[in-house]
Amino acid sequence: PGAVYSESRIAMAARRIEAGGAAEAARDAEVEFHPDGLADVYMYLESRRANSVAAGVALNRDSHDGKYFITGSALADLRNNFGHGERFYFAWNGYDRKSQMLELQARWQYAFNTPATPDVRISVVKTDTSCLTAQMKAGLGMALTPDWEARAVVDVRRLVAIDNDNANNASTSLYGLAVNCRKTYLEGARFDIDVSASGGTRRSVGIKGAVADVSSEVESWLPIGTWARYEGALTARQMYFAYKPDIHECIPIGGAGSLRGFMSNELRATGLLALSNTFRLLLSDGFSVQMFYDQAFYKCNAVQGIYRDAPCGFGAGMGLRSGAISIDIGWAIGCEHGKMRPIRDAKTLIITKLDL
């Protein structure tokens, strides 16, 4: 208020509000000019909630005994229910017979009406009967522009052997910086970029060594006219350990959002380059079909051994949306060591989502 009129400042404010996701314009902005050349801009906003819940089931086959089994997952994404731009996220995935993971996230965008955004993420993974891994990652972000944010991050990880053999128990503490960008263009094209680097120490059975984690991720949504959309993701990540880690401390690979055709956490890596491609054909009445191909190149240097491969996964699916309910069905098969897995080992996933 009471400043020189600037179209760019109004546009930047509108983009910042849109990026926050907690409010939307109720009507067009109004400008009141003063005789001295200054102006007041009035923006009329209304609070917006964006909640969703989802559940999924997957049909898998055990490669050891040949038996089929069903796994399940559930998530809840709650946004701006208290009117302060906050977000709470809960996800559970029982991705194998005796394995499951739990993830909790909380984020408060523009806390106390400042450019600061605190967030925390807690995840716990139980791998069959061998080990339990836990991670707590806390950060404080600072908005540089409506699209760019810089963050300071503290990352604490813990590995505990369930079988009472503490030979591989480990504690890791990392401190780092991250930069992310969320950019939206005309016609719905969108790019998300995340780059992070952190370093610290790892302790295991009296041995202390350095550890580092460098990662970059790029996601894109590119509309093709009004009838199709391309969705892509590129991930490059490298972890450095002064002493060989347990394989369960390494980068997880597999599952939806990673390498389709493989179970979640089925593969592990200390160095990873992965590319995901999805072509979605948008048909009438909320119906769509999709084809996808995922490719990864990885190396894992752990105490259990050294592994490297260039696995891939491909498949097809369809989606149906009616009102607030959407259903997605996907089928995927994986390839590893230059050979495609048997068709009977393909993964079938059904996800139902409800927007509240």
C-alpha positions as a printed NumPy array, in Angstrom:
array([[  0.   ,   0.   ,   0.   ],
       [  1.082,   3.571,  -0.697],
       [  3.849,   2.584,  -3.119],
       [  4.614,   3.252,  -6.767],
       [  2.339,   1.099,  -8.925],
       [  4.127,  -1.911, -10.453],
       [  2.501,  -4.613, -12.557],
       [  5.454,  -6.935, -11.896],
       [  5.005,  -6.675,  -8.115],
       [  1.323,  -7.537,  -8.434],
       [  2.129, -10.51 , -10.657],
       [  4.804, -11.684,  -8.203],
       [  2.38 , -11.455,  -5.294],
       [ -0.232, -13.444,  -7.209],
       [  2.338, -16.131,  -8.055],
       [  3.476, -16.333,  -4.426],
       [ -0.1  , -16.807,  -3.249],
       [ -0.701, -19.478,  -5.897],
       [  2.519, -21.285,  -4.969],
       [  1.494, -21.337,  -1.318],
       [ -1.612, -23.349,  -2.16 ],
       [ -3.476, -22.094,   0.906],
       [ -5.552, -19.353,  -0.751],
       [ -7.05 , -18.395,  -4.084],
       [ -8.283, -15.147,  -5.586],
       [-11.966, -14.509,  -4.979],
       [-12.007, -11.851,  -7.694],
       [ -9.657,  -9.65 ,  -9.696],
       [ -7.343,  -7.275,  -7.861],
       [ -8.352,  -3.631,  -7.604],
       [ -6.019,  -0.626,  -7.792],
       [ -6.608,   2.762,  -6.19 ],
       [ -4.358,   5.57 ,  -7.483],
       [ -3.453,   8.625,  -5.407],
       [ -2.722,  12.171,  -6.699],
       [  0.91 ,  11.851,  -5.634],
       [  1.419,   8.959,  -8.062],
       [  1.328,   6.234,  -5.424],
       [ -1.232,   3.425,  -5.426],
       [ -2.964,   0.91 ,  -3.183],
       [ -3.642,  -2.605,  -4.483],
       [ -6.459,  -4.673,  -3.001],
       [ -6.36 ,  -8.447,  -3.481],
       [ -9.431, -10.415,  -2.393],
       [ -8.559, -13.928,  -1.253],
       [-10.351, -16.859,   0.262],
       [ -8.828, -19.729,   2.191],
       [ -8.563, -23.041,   0.344],
       [ -8.321, -26.571,   1.712],
       [ -6.889, -29.409,  -0.333],
       [ -7.246, -32.779,   1.386],
       [ -6.988, -36.227,  -0.148],
       [ -6.824, -39.85 ,   0.98 ],
       [ -5.8  , -42.872,  -1.058],
       [ -5.473, -46.63 ,  -0.695],
       [ -3.803, -49.164,  -2.932],
       [ -3.426, -52.913,  -3.341],
       [ -0.756, -54.715,  -5.348],
       [ -0.524, -58.289,  -6.592],
       [  2.989, -59.723,  -6.322],
       [  4.672, -63.078,  -6.748],
       [  7.362, -64.438,  -4.446],
       [ 10.325, -65.421,  -6.614],
       [ 11.461, -67.999,  -4.024],
       [  8.345, -70.105,  -3.429],
       [  6.32 , -68.999,  -6.48 ],
       [  3.277, -68.025,  -4.397],
       [  1.226, -64.9  ,  -5.079],
       [  0.492, -62.444,  -2.307],
       [ -1.222, -59.071,  -1.915],
       [  0.297, -55.975,  -0.36 ],
       [ -1.402, -52.734,   0.615],
       [ -0.711, -49.033,   1.04 ],
       [ -2.518, -45.969,   2.371],
       [ -1.895, -42.242,   2.531],
       [ -3.522, -39.046,   3.725],
       [ -2.513, -35.568,   2.524],
       [ -4.044, -32.777,   4.627],
       [ -3.491, -29.157,   3.598],
       [ -4.513, -25.851,   5.159],
       [ -7.114, -27.231,   7.566],
       [ -6.169, -24.642,  10.187],
       [ -5.963, -21.799,   7.687],
       [ -2.21 , -21.161,   8.06 ],
       [ -0.865, -22.907,   4.953],
       [  0.211, -25.977,   6.912],
       [  0.49 , -29.481,   5.467],
       [  0.432, -32.887,   7.164],
       [  1.235, -36.036,   5.214],
       [  0.948, -39.68 ,   6.278],
       [  1.884, -42.725,   4.211],
       [  2.087, -46.438,   5.   ],
       [  3.216, -49.162,   2.609],
       [  3.302, -52.874,   3.415],
       [  5.378, -53.589,   0.334],
       [  6.371, -57.179,   1.174],
       [  5.124, -60.   ,   3.338],
       [  7.239, -59.033,   6.348],
       [  8.351, -55.56 ,   5.298],
       [  6.651, -52.21 ,   5.64 ],
       [  7.423, -48.528,   5.838],
       [  5.813, -45.546,   7.511],
       [  6.338, -41.886,   6.638],
       [  5.123, -38.726,   8.371],
       [  5.638, -35.166,   7.138],
       [  4.716, -31.727,   8.43 ],
       [  5.321, -28.409,   6.656],
       [  4.309, -24.844,   7.476],
       [  4.711, -22.567,   4.486],
       [  5.395, -18.862,   5.193],
       [  5.287, -19.423,   8.95 ],
       [  4.16 , -16.39 ,  10.983],
       [  3.696, -14.457,   7.712],
       [  7.43 , -14.579,   6.96 ],
       [  9.351, -16.063,   3.992],
       [ 10.438, -18.952,   6.269],
       [  9.066, -22.484,   5.843],
       [  9.949, -25.089,   8.509],
       [  9.375, -28.75 ,   7.754],
       [ 10.106, -32.162,   9.252],
       [  9.973, -35.687,   7.822],
       [ 10.117, -38.93 ,   9.813],
       [ 10.3  , -42.344,   8.161],
       [ 10.664, -45.867,   9.526],
       [ 11.335, -48.959,   7.404],
       [ 11.18 , -52.536,   8.678],
       [ 12.907, -54.966,   6.309],
       [ 11.577, -58.541,   6.857],
       [ 13.185, -59.83 ,  10.071],
       [ 16.665, -58.435,   9.512],
       [ 16.732, -54.739,  10.383],
       [ 14.922, -51.521,  11.17 ],
       [ 15.939, -48.167,   9.683],
       [ 14.712, -44.779,  10.873],
       [ 15.288, -41.279,   9.53 ],
       [ 14.386, -37.808,  10.756],
       [ 14.999, -34.929,   8.377],
       [ 14.268, -31.351,   9.453],
       [ 14.719, -28.222,   7.404],
       [ 14.157, -24.495,   7.357],
       [ 13.431, -22.997,   3.961],
       [ 13.591, -19.374,   2.874],
       [ 11.634, -18.158,  -0.154],
       [ 13.942, -16.333,  -2.56 ],
       [ 11.253, -15.729,  -5.205],
       [  7.772, -17.193,  -5.711],
       [  9.443, -20.09 ,  -7.566],
       [ 12.762, -20.594,  -5.746],
       [ 13.476, -21.679,  -2.187],
       [ 16.755, -22.328,  -0.322],
       [ 16.802, -24.671,   2.67 ],
       [ 19.135, -25.672,   5.491],
       [ 18.746, -29.355,   6.381],
       [ 19.596, -31.648,   9.3  ],
       [ 19.329, -35.372,   8.522],
       [ 19.667, -38.06 ,  11.228],
       [ 19.569, -41.769,  10.34 ],
       [ 19.694, -44.944,  12.409],
       [ 20.098, -48.611,  11.462],
       [ 19.262, -51.311,  14.043],
       [ 19.594, -55.057,  13.533],
       [ 16.428, -56.903,  14.615],
       [ 18.145, -60.271,  15.063],
       [ 20.15 , -58.88 ,  18.041],
       [ 23.356, -58.971,  16.042],
       [ 24.526, -55.377,  16.437],
       [ 27.55 , -55.783,  14.17 ],
       [ 25.949, -53.569,  11.513],
       [ 24.159, -51.067,  13.763],
       [ 24.941, -47.544,  12.589],
       [ 24.111, -43.908,  13.316],
       [ 24.522, -41.159,  10.713],
       [ 24.234, -37.379,  11.059],
       [ 24.204, -35.122,   7.988],
       [ 24.042, -31.336,   7.597],
       [ 23.471, -29.648,   4.268],
       [ 21.818, -27.18 ,   1.932],
       [ 19.122, -27.613,  -0.687],
       [ 17.581, -25.5  ,  -3.425],
       [ 14.265, -26.223,  -5.079],
       [ 12.282, -24.588,  -7.844],
       [  8.609, -25.005,  -8.778],
       [  7.9  , -23.36 , -12.107],
       [  4.556, -23.301, -13.925],
       [  4.135, -22.096, -17.493],
       [  1.224, -21.421, -19.809],
       [ -1.031, -24.306, -20.815],
       [ -0.215, -26.216, -17.62 ],
       [  3.441, -27.128, -18.243],
       [  5.31 , -27.538, -14.961],
       [  8.857, -28.262, -13.799],
       [ 10.061, -29.191, -10.308],
       [ 13.804, -29.065,  -9.595],
       [ 15.461, -30.173,  -6.349],
       [ 19.221, -30.061,  -5.721],
       [ 20.784, -30.919,  -2.362],
       [ 24.189, -31.651,  -0.847],
       [ 24.952, -32.743,   2.707],
       [ 27.846, -34.171,   4.655],
       [ 28.525, -35.504,   8.115],
       [ 29.671, -38.535,  10.065],
       [ 28.681, -42.175,  10.443],
       [ 29.367, -44.321,  13.492],
       [ 29.228, -48.107,  13.514],
       [ 30.63 , -50.497,  16.172],
       [ 33.181, -47.959,  17.33 ],
       [ 34.242, -46.898,  13.832],
       [ 33.681, -43.281,  12.799],
       [ 33.928, -42.081,   9.216],
       [ 32.781, -39.37 ,   6.861],
       [ 29.626, -39.63 ,   4.77 ],
       [ 28.162, -37.408,   2.04 ],
       [ 24.953, -37.381,   0.031],
       [ 24.521, -35.357,  -3.182],
       [ 21.258, -35.454,  -5.116],
       [ 19.475, -33.717,  -7.999],
       [ 15.941, -34.407,  -9.212],
       [ 13.945, -32.919, -12.073],
       [ 10.256, -33.656, -12.67 ],
       [  8.212, -32.378, -15.585],
       [  4.591, -32.343, -16.742],
       [  4.244, -31.325, -20.375],
       [  0.811, -31.141, -22.021],
       [  0.565, -32.219, -25.651],
       [ -2.423, -30.275, -26.924],
       [ -5.545, -31.143, -24.968],
       [ -5.411, -34.87 , -25.618],
       [ -2.16 , -36.102, -24.04 ],
       [  0.506, -35.374, -21.451],
       [  4.124, -36.394, -20.942],
       [  5.332, -36.933, -17.373],
       [  9.058, -37.351, -16.817],
       [ 11.498, -37.585, -13.923],
       [ 15.301, -37.598, -13.851],
       [ 17.193, -38.535, -10.68 ],
       [ 20.954, -38.437, -10.117],
       [ 22.246, -39.281,  -6.656],
       [ 25.588, -40.28 ,  -5.16 ],
       [ 26.397, -41.344,  -1.602],
       [ 29.963, -41.492,  -0.298],
       [ 30.991, -43.567,   2.734],
       [ 34.49 , -43.64 ,   4.231],
       [ 33.73 , -47.229,   5.305],
       [ 31.403, -49.617,   3.493],
       [ 27.812, -49.277,   4.768],
       [ 25.207, -51.918,   5.351],
       [ 23.118, -52.342,   2.219],
       [ 20.006, -51.069,   4.031],
       [ 21.665, -47.659,   4.466],
       [ 21.958, -47.227,   0.704],
       [ 19.611, -45.503,  -1.75 ],
       [ 16.343, -47.474,  -2.168],
       [ 15.161, -48.314,  -5.69 ],
       [ 11.869, -49.813,  -6.827],
       [  8.137, -49.311,  -6.708],
       [  5.734, -46.651,  -7.943],
       [  7.501, -43.313,  -8.237],
       [ 10.852, -45.033,  -8.675],
       [ 11.477, -48.122, -10.832],
       [  8.147, -49.684, -11.741],
       [  8.119, -53.452, -12.205],
       [ 10.124, -53.881,  -8.977],
       [  8.941, -53.882,  -5.379],
       [  9.709, -50.912,  -3.147],
       [ 13.251, -51.047,  -1.743],
       [ 13.983, -54.179,  -3.774],
       [ 17.284, -52.762,  -5.042],
       [ 19.863, -50.561,  -3.276],
       [ 22.552, -48.228,  -4.594],
       [ 25.341, -45.907,  -3.518],
       [ 25.3  , -44.286,  -6.97 ],
       [ 22.157, -43.925,  -9.078],
       [ 21.022, -42.405, -12.36 ],
       [ 17.338, -43.004, -13.131],
       [ 14.911, -41.788, -15.795],
       [ 11.138, -42.235, -15.708],
       [  8.888, -41.651, -18.74 ],
       [  5.099, -41.748, -18.858],
       [  2.907, -40.927, -21.842],
       [ -0.713, -40.382, -20.823],
       [ -3.527, -40.243, -23.372],
       [ -6.42 , -38.142, -22.065],
       [ -9.761, -39.379, -23.31 ],
       [-13.26 , -38.067, -22.664],
       [-15.24 , -38.268, -19.426],
       [-12.209, -38.457, -17.138],
       [-10.813, -41.635, -18.711],
       [ -7.122, -41.974, -19.585],
       [ -4.661, -44.642, -20.644],
       [ -0.915, -44.599, -20.144],
       [  2.29 , -46.297, -21.201],
       [  5.542, -45.971, -19.27 ],
       [  9.202, -46.914, -19.352],
       [ 11.668, -46.522, -16.479],
       [ 15.443, -46.943, -16.801],
       [ 18.064, -46.964, -14.043],
       [ 21.825, -47.317, -13.83 ],
       [ 23.213, -48.062, -10.4  ],
       [ 26.155, -49.327,  -8.386],
       [ 26.064, -50.458,  -4.777],
       [ 29.252, -50.792,  -2.739],
       [ 28.176, -52.279,   0.612],
       [ 29.497, -54.741,   3.167],
       [ 27.272, -57.413,   1.609],
       [ 29.079, -57.01 ,  -1.721],
       [ 29.443, -54.864,  -4.824],
       [ 26.473, -54.829,  -7.225],
       [ 25.865, -52.98 , -10.464],
       [ 23.215, -53.239, -13.145],
       [ 21.057, -51.265, -15.57 ],
       [ 17.53 , -52.471, -14.739],
       [ 14.414, -51.154, -16.434],
       [ 10.671, -51.489, -16.092],
       [  7.808, -50.911, -18.473],
       [  4.071, -51.353, -18.561],
       [  0.677, -49.807, -19.141],
       [ -2.322, -48.653, -17.188],
       [ -5.555, -46.737, -17.196],
       [ -7.255, -44.192, -15.008],
       [-10.837, -43.137, -14.383],
       [-11.971, -40.004, -12.574],
       [-15.522, -39.151, -11.625],
       [-16.075, -36.149,  -9.395],
       [-13.809, -36.408,  -6.363],
       [-12.967, -40.1  ,  -6.866],
       [-10.222, -41.442,  -9.104],
       [ -9.111, -45.023,  -9.759],
       [ -5.809, -46.008, -11.377],
       [ -4.835, -49.505, -12.496],
       [ -1.309, -50.332, -13.635],
       [  0.635, -53.383, -14.824],
       [  4.436, -53.432, -14.907],
       [  7.239, -55.906, -15.588],
       [ 10.908, -55.479, -14.727],
       [ 14.123, -56.352, -16.52 ],
       [ 17.504, -56.909, -14.838],
       [ 20.921, -58.188, -15.906],
       [ 19.838, -57.868, -19.527],
       [ 16.843, -60.218, -19.186],
       [ 13.153, -59.604, -18.736],
       [ 11.567, -61.197, -15.719],
       [  8.918, -63.892, -16.331],
       [  5.482, -62.509, -17.101],
       [  4.133, -64.223, -13.994],
       [  6.382, -61.938, -11.909],
       [  4.696, -58.773, -13.219],
       [  3.248, -56.319, -10.681],
       [ -0.392, -55.244, -10.761],
       [ -1.362, -52.132,  -8.775],
       [ -4.789, -50.603,  -8.09 ],
       [ -5.011, -47.184,  -6.39 ],
       [ -8.209, -45.419,  -5.322],
       [ -8.018, -41.734,  -4.386],
       [-10.607, -39.44 ,  -2.862],
       [-10.263, -35.641,  -2.896],
       [-11.995, -34.024,   0.062]])
